PDB file of C-alpha atoms in Angstrom:
ATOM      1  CA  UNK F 839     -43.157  15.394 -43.595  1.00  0.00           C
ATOM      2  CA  UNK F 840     -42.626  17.953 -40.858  1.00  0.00           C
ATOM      3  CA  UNK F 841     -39.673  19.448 -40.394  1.00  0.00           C
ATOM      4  CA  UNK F 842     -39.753  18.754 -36.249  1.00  0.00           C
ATOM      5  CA  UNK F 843     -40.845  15.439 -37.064  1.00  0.00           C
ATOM      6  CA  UNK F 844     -37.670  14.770 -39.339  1.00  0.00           C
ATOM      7  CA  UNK F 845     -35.327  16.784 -37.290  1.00  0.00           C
ATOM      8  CA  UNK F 846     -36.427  14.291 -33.550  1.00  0.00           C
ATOM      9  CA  UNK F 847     -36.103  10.966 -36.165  1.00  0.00           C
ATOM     10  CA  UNK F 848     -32.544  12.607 -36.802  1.00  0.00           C
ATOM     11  CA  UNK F 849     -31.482  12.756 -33.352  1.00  0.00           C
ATOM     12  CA  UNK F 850     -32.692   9.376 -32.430  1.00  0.00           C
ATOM     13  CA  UNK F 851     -30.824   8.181 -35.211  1.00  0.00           C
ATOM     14  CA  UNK F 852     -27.303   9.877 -34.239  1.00  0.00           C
ATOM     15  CA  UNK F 853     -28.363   8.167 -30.907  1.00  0.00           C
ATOM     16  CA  UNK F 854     -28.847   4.831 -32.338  1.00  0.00           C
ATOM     17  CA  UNK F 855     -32.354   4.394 -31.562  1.00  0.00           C
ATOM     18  CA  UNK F 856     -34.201   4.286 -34.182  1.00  0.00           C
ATOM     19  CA  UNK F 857     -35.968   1.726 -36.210  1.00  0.00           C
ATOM     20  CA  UNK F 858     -35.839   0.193 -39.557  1.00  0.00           C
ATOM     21  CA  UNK F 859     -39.407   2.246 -40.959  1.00  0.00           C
ATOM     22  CA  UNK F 860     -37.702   5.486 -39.251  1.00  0.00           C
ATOM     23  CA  UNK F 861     -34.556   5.085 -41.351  1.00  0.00           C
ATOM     24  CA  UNK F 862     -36.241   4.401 -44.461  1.00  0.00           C
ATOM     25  CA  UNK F 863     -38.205   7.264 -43.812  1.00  0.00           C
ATOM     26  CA  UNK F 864     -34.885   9.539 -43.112  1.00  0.00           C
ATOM     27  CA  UNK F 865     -33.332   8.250 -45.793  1.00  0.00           C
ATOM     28  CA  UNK F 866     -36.330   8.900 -48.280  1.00  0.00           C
ATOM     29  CA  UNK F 867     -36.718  12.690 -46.933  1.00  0.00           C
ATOM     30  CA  UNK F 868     -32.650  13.949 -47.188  1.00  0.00           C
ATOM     31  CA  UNK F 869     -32.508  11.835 -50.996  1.00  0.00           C
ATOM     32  CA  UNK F 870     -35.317  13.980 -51.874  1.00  0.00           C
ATOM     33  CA  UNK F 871     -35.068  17.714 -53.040  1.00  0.00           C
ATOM     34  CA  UNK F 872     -37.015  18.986 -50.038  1.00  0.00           C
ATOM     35  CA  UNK F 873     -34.081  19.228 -47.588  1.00  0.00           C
ATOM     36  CA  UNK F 874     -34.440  22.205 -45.272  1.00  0.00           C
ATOM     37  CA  UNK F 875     -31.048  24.317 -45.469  1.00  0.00           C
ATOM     38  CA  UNK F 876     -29.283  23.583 -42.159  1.00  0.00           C
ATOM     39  CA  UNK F 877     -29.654  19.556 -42.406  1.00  0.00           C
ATOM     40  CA  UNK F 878     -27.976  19.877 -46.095  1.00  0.00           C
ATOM     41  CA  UNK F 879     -24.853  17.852 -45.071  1.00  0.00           C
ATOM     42  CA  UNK F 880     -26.840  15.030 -43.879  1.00  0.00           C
ATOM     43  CA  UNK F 881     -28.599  14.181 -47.182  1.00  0.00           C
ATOM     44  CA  UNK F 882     -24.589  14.085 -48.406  1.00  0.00           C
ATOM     45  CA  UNK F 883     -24.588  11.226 -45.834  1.00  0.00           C
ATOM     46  CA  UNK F 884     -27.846   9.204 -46.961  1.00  0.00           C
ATOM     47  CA  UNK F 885     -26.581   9.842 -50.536  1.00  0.00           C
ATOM     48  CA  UNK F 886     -23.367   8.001 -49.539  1.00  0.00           C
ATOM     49  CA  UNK F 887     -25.432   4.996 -47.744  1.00  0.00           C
ATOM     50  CA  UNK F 888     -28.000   4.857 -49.830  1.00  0.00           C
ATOM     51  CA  UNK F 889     -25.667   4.923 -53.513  1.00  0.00           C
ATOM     52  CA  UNK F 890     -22.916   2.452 -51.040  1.00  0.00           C
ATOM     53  CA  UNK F 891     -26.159   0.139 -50.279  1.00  0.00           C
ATOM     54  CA  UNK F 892     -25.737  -1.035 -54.426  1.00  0.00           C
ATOM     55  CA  UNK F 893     -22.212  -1.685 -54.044  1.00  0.00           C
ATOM     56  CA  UNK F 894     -20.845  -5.358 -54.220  1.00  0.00           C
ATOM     57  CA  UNK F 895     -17.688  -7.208 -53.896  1.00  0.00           C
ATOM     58  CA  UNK F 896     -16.750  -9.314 -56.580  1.00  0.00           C
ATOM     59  CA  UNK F 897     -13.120 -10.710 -55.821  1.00  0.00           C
ATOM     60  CA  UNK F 898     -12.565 -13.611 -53.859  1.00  0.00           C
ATOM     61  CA  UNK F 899     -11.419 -13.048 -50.275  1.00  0.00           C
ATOM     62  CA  UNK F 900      -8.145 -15.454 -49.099  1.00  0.00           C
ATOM     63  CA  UNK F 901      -8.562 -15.969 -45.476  1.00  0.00           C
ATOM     64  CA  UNK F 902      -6.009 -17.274 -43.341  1.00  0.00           C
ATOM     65  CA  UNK F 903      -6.096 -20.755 -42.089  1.00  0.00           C
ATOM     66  CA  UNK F 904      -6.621 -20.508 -38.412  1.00  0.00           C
ATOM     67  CA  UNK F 905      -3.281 -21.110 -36.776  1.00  0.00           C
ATOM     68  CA  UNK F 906      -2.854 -24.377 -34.945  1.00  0.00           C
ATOM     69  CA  UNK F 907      -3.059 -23.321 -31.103  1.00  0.00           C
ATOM     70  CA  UNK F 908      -0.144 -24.526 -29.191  1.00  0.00           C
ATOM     71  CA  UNK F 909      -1.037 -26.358 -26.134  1.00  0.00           C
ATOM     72  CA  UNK F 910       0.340 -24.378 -23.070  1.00  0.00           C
ATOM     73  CA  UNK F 911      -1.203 -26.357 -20.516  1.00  0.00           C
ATOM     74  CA  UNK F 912       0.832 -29.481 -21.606  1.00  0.00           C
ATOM     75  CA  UNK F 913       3.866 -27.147 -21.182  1.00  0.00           C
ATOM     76  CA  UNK F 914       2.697 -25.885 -17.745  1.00  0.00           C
ATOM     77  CA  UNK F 915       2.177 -29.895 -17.399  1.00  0.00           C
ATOM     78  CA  UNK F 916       5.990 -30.375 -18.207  1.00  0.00           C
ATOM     79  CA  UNK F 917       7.291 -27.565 -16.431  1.00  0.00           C
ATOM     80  CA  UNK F 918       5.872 -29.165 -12.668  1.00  0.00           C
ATOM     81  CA  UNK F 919       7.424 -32.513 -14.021  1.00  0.00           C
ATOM     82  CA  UNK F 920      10.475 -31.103 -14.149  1.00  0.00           C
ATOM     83  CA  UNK F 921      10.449 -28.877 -11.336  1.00  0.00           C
ATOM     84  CA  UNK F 922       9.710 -32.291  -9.105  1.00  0.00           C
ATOM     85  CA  UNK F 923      11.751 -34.112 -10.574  1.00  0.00           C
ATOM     86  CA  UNK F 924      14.677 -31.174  -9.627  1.00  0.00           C
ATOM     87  CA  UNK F 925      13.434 -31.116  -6.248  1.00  0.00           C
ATOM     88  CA  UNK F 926      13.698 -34.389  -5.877  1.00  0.00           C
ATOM     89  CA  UNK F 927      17.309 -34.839  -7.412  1.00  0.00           C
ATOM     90  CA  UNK F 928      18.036 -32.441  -5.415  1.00  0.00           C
ATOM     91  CA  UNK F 929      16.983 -33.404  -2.136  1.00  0.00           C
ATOM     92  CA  UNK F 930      18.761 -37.384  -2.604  1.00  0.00           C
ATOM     93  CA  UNK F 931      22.561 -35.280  -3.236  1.00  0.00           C
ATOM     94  CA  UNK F 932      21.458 -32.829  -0.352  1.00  0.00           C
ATOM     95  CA  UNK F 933      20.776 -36.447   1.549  1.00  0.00           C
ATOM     96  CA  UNK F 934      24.124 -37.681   0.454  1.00  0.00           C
ATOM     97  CA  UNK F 935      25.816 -34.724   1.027  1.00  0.00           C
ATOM     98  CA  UNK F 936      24.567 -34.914   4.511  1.00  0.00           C
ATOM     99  CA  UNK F 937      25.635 -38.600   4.880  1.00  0.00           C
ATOM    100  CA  UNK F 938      29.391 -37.711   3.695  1.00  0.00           C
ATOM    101  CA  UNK F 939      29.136 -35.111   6.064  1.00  0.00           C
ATOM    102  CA  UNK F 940      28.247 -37.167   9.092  1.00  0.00           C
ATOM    103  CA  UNK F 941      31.050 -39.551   7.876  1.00  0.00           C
ATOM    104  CA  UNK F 942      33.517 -37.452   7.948  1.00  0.00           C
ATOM    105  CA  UNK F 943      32.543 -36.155  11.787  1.00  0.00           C
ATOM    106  CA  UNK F 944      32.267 -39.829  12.519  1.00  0.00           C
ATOM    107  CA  UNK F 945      35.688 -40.460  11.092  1.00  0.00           C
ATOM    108  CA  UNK F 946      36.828 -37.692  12.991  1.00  0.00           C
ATOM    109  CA  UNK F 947      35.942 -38.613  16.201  1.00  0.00           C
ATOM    110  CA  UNK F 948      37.415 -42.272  16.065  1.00  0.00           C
ATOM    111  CA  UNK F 949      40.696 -41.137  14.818  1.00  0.00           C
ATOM    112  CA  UNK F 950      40.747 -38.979  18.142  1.00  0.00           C
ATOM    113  CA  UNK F 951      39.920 -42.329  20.201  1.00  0.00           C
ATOM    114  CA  UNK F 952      42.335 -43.851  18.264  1.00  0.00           C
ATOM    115  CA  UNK F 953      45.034 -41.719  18.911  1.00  0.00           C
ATOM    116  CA  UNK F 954      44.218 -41.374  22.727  1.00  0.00           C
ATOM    117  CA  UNK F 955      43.920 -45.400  22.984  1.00  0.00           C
ATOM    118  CA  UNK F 956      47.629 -45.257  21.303  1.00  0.00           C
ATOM    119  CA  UNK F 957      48.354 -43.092  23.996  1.00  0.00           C
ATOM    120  CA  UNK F 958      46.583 -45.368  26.865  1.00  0.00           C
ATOM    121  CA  UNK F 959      48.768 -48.102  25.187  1.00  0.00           C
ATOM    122  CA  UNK F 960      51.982 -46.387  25.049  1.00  0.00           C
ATOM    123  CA  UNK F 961      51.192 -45.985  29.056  1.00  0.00           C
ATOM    124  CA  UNK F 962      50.771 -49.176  29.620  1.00  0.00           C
ATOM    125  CA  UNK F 963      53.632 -50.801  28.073  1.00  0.00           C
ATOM    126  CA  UNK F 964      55.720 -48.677  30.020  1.00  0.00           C
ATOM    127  CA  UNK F 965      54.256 -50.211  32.844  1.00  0.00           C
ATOM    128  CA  UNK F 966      53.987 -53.437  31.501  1.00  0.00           C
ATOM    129  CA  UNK F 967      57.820 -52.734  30.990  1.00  0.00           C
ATOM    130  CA  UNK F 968      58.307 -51.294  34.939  1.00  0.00           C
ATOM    131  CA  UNK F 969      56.489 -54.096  36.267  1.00  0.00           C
ATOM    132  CA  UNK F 970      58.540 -56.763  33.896  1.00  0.00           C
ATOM    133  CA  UNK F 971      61.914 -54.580  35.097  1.00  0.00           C
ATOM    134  CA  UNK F 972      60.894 -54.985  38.691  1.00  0.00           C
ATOM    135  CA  UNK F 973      59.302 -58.544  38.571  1.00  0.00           C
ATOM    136  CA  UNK F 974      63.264 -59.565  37.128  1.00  0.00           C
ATOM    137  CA  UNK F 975      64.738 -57.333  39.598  1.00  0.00           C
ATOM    138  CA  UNK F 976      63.182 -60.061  42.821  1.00  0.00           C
ATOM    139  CA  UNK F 977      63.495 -62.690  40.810  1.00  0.00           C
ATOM    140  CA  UNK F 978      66.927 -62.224  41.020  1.00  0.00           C
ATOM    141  CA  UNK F 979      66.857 -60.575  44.367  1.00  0.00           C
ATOM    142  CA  UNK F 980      65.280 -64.409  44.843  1.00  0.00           C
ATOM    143  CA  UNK F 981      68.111 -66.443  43.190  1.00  0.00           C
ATOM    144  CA  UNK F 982      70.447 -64.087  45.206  1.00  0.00           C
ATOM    145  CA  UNK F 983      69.036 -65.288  48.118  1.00  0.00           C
ATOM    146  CA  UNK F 984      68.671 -68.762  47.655  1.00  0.00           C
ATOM    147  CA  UNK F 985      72.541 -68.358  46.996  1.00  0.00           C
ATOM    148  CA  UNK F 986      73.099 -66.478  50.102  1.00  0.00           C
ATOM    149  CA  UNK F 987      71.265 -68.905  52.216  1.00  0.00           C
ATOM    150  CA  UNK F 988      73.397 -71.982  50.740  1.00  0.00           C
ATOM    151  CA  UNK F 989      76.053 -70.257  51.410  1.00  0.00           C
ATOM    152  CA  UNK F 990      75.004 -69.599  54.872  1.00  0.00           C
ATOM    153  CA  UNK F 991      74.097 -73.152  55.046  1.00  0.00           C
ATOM    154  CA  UNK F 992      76.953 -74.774  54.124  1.00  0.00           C
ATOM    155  CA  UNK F 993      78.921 -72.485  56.499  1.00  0.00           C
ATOM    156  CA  UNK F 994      76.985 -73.337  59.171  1.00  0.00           C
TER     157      UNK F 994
END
């Protein structure tokens, strides 16, 4: 075989592109004795491949057992469960917060009326108490007078 021939087959192989015949034909020419001088490490190479080629495993290979894949997605599943179920919980004590809140303004605001009716009522039993002070006071201007003008009638 040519020596240009063998040396474009080489660099198609080193790129990959040769075929199956081409090989067998590389391999054949750098196992023989005929190998030019400056392609001498490559018949090292085919000497390798084609003495490796023979080779066989004999022991028994122990594989793994595939691990058991852990469902995320049922986690990502539980995860939103919770996460409404938080949001939720959350937003019925932010509703009662609210509700004690309002409560207590409510509560508030009626112990002010309260204490300004007591007030209002303090004000009117001291008028209650004028009036009742006053209403005695001609009463018994009245009894005065009917004894004044019994008196002035019997004089008379």
């Amino acid at each position: 075989m040519e020596l240009a021939n063998i040396e474009k087959l080489l660099e198609k192989y080193l790129d990959a592109e040769t075929t199956l015949q081409e090989e067998k034909m590389l391999q054949e020419y750098f196992t023989s004795n005929n190998v030019a001088p400056h392609l001498q490490e490559y018949s090292m190479m085919f000497g390798y491949f084609k003495q490796s080629k023979d080779e066989t495993f004999t022991q028994t290979i122990q594989l793994k057992p595939e691990k058991t894949k852990k469902n995320w997605k049922w986690l990502s599943v539980a995860a939103s469960v919770v996460l409404l179920f938080s949001v939720f919980i959350g937003n019925e004590e932010y509703q009662k917060h609210q509700q004690r809140k309002q409560f207590a303004q409510i509560k508030e605001a009626l112990q002010l009326v309260s204490v300004n009716l007591n007030k209002g009522n303090e004000a009117i039993y001291a008028v209650s108490n004028n009036l009742k002070k006053g209403s005695d006071a001609i009463e018994h201007l009245e009894t005065y007078e009917e004894t004044v003008n019994k008196v002035i009638n019997t004089v008379n």
